[in-house]
CSV table of C-alpha atoms and ligand atoms in Angstrom, one decimal:
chain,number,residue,atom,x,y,z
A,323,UNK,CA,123.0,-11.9,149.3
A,324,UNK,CA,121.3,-14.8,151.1
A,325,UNK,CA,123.2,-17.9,151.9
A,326,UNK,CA,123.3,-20.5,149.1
A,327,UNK,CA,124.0,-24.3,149.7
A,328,UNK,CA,125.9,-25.9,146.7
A,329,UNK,CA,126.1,-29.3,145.1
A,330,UNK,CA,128.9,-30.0,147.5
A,331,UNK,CA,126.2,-30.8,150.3
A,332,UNK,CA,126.4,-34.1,152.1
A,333,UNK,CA,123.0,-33.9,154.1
A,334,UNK,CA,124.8,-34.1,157.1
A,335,UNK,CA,121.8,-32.1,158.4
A,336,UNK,CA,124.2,-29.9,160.9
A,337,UNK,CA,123.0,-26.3,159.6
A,338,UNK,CA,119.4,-26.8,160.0
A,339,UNK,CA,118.8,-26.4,163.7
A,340,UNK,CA,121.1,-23.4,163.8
A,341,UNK,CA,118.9,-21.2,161.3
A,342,UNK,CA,117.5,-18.5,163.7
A,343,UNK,CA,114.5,-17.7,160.3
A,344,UNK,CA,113.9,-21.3,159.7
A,345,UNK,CA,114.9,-20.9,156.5
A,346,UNK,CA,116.6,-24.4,155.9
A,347,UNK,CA,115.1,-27.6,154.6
A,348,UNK,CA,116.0,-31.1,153.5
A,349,UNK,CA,115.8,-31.6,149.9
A,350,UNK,CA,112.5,-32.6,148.9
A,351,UNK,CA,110.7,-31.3,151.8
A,352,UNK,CA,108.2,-28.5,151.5
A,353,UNK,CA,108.9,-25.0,152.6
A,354,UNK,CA,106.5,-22.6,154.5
A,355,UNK,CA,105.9,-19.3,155.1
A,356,UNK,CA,103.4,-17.2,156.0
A,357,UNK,CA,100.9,-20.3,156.6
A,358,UNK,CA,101.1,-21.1,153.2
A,359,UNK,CA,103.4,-24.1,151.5
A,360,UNK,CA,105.7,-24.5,148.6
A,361,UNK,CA,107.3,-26.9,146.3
A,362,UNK,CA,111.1,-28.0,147.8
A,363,UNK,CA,113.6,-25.6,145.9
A,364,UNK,CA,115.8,-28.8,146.2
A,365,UNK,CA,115.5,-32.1,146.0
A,366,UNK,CA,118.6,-33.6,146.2
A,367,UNK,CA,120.2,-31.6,148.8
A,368,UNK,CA,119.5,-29.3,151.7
A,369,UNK,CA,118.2,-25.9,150.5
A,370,UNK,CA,118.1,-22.2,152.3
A,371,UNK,CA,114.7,-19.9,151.4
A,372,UNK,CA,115.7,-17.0,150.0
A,373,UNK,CA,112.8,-15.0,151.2
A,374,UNK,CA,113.3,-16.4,154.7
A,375,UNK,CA,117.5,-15.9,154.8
A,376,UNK,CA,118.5,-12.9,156.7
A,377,UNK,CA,122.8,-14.2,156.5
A,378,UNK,CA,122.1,-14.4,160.1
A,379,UNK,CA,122.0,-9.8,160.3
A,380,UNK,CA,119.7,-9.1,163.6
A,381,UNK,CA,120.8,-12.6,165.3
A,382,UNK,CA,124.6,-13.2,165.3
A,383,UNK,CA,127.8,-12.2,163.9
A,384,UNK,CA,128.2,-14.3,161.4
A,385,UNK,CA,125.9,-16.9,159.0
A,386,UNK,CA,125.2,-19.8,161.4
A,387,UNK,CA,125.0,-22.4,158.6
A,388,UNK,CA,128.2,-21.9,157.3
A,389,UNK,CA,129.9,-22.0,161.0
A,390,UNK,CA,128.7,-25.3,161.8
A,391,UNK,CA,129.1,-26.9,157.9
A,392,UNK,CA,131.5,-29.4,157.9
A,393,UNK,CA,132.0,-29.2,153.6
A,394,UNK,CA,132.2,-25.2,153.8
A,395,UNK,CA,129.2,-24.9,151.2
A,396,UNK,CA,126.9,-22.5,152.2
A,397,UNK,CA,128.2,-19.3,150.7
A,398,UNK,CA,126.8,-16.0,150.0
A,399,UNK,CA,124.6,-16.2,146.2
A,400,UNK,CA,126.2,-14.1,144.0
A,401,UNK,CA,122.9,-13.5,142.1
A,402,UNK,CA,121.2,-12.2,145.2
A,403,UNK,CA,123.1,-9.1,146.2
A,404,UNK,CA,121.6,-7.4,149.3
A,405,UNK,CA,122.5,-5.3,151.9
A,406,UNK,CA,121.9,-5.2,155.6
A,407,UNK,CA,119.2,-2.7,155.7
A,408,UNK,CA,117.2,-5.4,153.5
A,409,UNK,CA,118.4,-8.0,155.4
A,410,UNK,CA,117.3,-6.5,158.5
A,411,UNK,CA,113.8,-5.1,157.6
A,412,UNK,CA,113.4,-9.0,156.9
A,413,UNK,CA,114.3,-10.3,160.0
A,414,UNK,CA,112.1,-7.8,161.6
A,415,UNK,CA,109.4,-9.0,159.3
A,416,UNK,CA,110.2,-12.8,160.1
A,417,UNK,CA,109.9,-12.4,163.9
A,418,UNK,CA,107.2,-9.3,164.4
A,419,UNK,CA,106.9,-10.2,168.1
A,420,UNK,CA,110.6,-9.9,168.8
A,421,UNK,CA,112.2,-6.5,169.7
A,422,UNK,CA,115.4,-6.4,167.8
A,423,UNK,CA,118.5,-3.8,169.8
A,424,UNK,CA,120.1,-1.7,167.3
A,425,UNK,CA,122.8,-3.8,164.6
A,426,UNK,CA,126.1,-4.4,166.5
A,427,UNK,CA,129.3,-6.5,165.1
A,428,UNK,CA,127.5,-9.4,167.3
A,429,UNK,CA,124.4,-9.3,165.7
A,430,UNK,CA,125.5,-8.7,161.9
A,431,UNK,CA,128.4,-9.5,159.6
A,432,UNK,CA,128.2,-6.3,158.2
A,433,UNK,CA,129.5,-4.6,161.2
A,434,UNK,CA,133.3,-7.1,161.7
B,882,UNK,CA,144.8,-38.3,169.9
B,883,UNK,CA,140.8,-38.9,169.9
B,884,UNK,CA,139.7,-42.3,169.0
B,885,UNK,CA,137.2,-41.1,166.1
B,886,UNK,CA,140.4,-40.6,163.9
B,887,UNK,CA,141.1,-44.0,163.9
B,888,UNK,CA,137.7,-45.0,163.1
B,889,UNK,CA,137.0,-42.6,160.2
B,890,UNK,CA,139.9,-43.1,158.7
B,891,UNK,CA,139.4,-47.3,158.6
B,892,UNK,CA,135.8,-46.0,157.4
B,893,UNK,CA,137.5,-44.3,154.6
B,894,UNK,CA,140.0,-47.3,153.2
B,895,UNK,CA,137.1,-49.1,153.2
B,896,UNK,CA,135.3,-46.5,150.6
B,897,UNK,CA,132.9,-46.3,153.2
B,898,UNK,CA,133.0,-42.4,152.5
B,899,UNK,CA,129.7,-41.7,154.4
B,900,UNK,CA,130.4,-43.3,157.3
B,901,UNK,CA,134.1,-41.5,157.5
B,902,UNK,CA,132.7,-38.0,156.9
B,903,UNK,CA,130.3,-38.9,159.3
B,904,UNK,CA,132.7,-40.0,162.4
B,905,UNK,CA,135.5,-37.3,161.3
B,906,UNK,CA,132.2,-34.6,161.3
B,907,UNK,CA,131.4,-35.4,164.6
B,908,UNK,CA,135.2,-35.1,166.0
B,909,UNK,CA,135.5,-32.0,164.0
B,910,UNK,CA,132.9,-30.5,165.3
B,911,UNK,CA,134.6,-30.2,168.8
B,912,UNK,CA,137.9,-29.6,168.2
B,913,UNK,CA,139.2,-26.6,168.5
B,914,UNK,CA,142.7,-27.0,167.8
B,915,UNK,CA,144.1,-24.6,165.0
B,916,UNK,CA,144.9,-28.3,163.5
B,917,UNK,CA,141.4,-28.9,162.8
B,918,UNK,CA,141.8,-28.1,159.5
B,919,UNK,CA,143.0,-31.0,159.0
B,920,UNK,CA,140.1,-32.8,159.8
B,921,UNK,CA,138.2,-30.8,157.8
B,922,UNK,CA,140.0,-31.5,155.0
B,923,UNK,CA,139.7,-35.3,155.9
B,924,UNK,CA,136.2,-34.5,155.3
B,925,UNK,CA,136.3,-32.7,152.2
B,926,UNK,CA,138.3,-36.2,150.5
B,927,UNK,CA,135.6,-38.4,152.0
B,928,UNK,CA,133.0,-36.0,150.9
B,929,UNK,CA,134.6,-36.2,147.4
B,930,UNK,CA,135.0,-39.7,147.2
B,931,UNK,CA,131.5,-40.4,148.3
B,932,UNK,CA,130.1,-37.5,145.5
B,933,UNK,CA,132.3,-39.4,142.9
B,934,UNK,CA,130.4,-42.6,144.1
B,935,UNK,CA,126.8,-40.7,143.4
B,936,UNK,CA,128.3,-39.3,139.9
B,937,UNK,CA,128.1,-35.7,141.5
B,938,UNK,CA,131.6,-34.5,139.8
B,939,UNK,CA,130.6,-31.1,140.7
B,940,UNK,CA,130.6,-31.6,144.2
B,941,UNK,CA,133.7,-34.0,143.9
B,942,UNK,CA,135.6,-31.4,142.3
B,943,UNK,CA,134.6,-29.2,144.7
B,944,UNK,CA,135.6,-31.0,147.5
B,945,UNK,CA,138.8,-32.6,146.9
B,946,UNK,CA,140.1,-29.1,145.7
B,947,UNK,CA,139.5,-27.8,149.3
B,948,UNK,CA,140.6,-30.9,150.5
B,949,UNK,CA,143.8,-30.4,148.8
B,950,UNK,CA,144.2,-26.5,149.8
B,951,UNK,CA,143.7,-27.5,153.2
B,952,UNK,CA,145.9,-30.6,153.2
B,953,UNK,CA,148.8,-28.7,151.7
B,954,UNK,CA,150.1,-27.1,155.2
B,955,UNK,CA,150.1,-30.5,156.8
B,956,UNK,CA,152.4,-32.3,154.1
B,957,UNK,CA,154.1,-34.5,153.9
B,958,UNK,CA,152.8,-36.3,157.0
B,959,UNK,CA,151.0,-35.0,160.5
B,960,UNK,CA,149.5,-37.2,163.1
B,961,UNK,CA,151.7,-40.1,162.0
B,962,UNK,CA,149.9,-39.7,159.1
B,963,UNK,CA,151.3,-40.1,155.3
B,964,UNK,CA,149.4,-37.6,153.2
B,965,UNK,CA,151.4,-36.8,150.6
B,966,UNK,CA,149.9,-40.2,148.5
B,967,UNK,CA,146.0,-39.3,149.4
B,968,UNK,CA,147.1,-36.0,148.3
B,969,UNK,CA,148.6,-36.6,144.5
B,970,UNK,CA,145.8,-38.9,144.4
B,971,UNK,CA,143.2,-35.9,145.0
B,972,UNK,CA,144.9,-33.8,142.5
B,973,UNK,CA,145.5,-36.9,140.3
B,974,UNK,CA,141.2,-37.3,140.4
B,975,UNK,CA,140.6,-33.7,140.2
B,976,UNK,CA,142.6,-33.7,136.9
B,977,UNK,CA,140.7,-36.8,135.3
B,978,UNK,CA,137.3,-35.0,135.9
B,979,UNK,CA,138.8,-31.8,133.8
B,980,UNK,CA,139.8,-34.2,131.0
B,981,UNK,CA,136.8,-35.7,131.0
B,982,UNK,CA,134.8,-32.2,130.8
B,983,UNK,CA,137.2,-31.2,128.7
B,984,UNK,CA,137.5,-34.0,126.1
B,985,UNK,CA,134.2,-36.5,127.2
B,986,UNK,CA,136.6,-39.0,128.1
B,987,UNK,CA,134.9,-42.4,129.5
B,988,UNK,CA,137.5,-42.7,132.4
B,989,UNK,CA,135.9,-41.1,135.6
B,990,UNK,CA,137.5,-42.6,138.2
B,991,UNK,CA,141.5,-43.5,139.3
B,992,UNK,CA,142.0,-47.1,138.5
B,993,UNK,CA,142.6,-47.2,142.4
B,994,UNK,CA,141.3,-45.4,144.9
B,995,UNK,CA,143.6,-43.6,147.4
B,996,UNK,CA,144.3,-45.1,151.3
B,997,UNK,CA,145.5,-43.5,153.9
B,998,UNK,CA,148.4,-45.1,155.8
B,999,UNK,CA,150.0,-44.5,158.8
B,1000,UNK,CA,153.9,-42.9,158.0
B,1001,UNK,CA,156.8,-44.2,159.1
B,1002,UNK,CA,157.7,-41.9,161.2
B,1003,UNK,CA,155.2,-42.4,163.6
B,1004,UNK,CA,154.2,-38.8,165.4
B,1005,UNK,CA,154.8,-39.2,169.0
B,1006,UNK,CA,151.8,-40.0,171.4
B,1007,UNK,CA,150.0,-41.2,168.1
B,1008,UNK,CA,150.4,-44.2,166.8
B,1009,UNK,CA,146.5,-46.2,166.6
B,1010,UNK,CA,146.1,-46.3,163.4
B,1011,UNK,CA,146.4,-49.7,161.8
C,1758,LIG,S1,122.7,-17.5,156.8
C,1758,LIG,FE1,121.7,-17.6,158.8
C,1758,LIG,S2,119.6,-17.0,158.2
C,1758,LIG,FE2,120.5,-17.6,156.3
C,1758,LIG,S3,120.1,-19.8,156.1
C,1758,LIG,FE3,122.1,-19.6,157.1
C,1758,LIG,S4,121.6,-19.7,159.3
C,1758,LIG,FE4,119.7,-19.2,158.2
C,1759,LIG,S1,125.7,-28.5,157.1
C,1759,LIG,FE1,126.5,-28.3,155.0
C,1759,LIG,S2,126.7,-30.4,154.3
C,1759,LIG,FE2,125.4,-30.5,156.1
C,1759,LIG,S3,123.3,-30.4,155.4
C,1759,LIG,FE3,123.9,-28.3,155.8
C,1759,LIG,S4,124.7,-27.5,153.9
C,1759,LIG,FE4,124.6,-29.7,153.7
């Protein structure tokens, strides 16, 4: 599942600088990946890519966002089920330059 | 007891619900205390309130029914504070937003909106807020 931010966001802004993928933005601001840009998924609130969301699995123990958000709403999507294999073939995609150690309790949330 | 409570507190009474989530954010943020969740749930009623003000019942559901989850451990009063009123007024908000999904009632909003004062009792080595 990749991280979802719900209606309950404040736009504190306190997630964004944690997101090891980059995958956060302020509502309304275009996304990018790949060198290309998109439309904002959100323009009201702050908004997590999908497609760029790895629920933290290859950087730390546990999703980043929702550690640091003060209103507790960045929570797994229930319409995006995936598991850490996925999730981990995606962070390897999103960083090809980095050399990721093998999955460890500390580096996925998968592992607790 | 760190000065920040004080201030987003007054922020709060003022229904300047930005403001307090903002100030009690930025003291939640370092404390680690086990009693942070009380803070937190200090931010979820500002939250509320201020997502009430913007017409975003959603998120003011939302929120004031964590608020109130997390609140519930710490009633009737902690830090000299008196939650039990900010709570029933939570749950008394929560409840006019189901009636009026339920039955399109007009009324949104409690006629007054909730304050939080100090207690009586006042919790020793805290006593600032005014
Ligand atoms: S779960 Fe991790 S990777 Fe996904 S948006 Fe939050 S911080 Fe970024
Ligand atoms: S930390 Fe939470 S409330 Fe703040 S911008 Fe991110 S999702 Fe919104």
């Amino acid at each position: 599942m990749a991280t979802f931010i719900t209606e309950e966001c404040i736009n504190c802004g306190a997630c964004e600088p944690e997101c090891p993928n980059t995958a956060i933005y302020a509502g309304g601001v275009q996304w990018e990946f790949q060198g290309a840009t998109h439309d904002a998924i959100s323009n009201d609130f702050y908004y997590i890519v999908p497609e760029k969301c790895t629920e933290c699995v290859g950087h730390f123990e546990k999703e980043q966002c929702a550690a640091v958000c003060p209103v507790d709403c960045c929570i797994p999507d229930p319409n995006r089920p995936e598991t850490e294999d996925v999730l981990y073939a995606r962070a390897k995609q999103l960083h090809p330059d980095r050399a990721f150690a093998e999955l460890s309790a500390a580096t996925s949330r998968f592992r607790k | 007891m760190d000065e920040r409570l004080d201030l987003g507190i007054r922020e709060f009474n003022e229904g300047r619900y930005f403001e307090a989530h903002d100030i009690l954010e930025d003291f939640w943020q370092g404390y680690r205390e086990p009693d942070r969740v009380l803070l937190q749930a200090l931010i979820h009623s500002a939250v509320g309130f201020y997502h009430l003000d913007n017409g975003n019942l959603k998120g003011c559901r939302s929120q004031l029914v964590k608020a109130c989850a997390k609140m519930g451990a710490y009633l009737p009063e902690y830090w000299g504070l008196d939650l039990a009123p900010l709570h029933a007024s939570m749950r008394k908000q929560i409840d006019v937003i189901d009636v009026h999904w339920q039955t399109k009632a007009k009324s949104l909003e409690l006629s007054v909106r909730p304050r939080i004062q100090r207690s009586h009792r006042i919790a020793e080595g805290y006593s600032s807020i005014s």
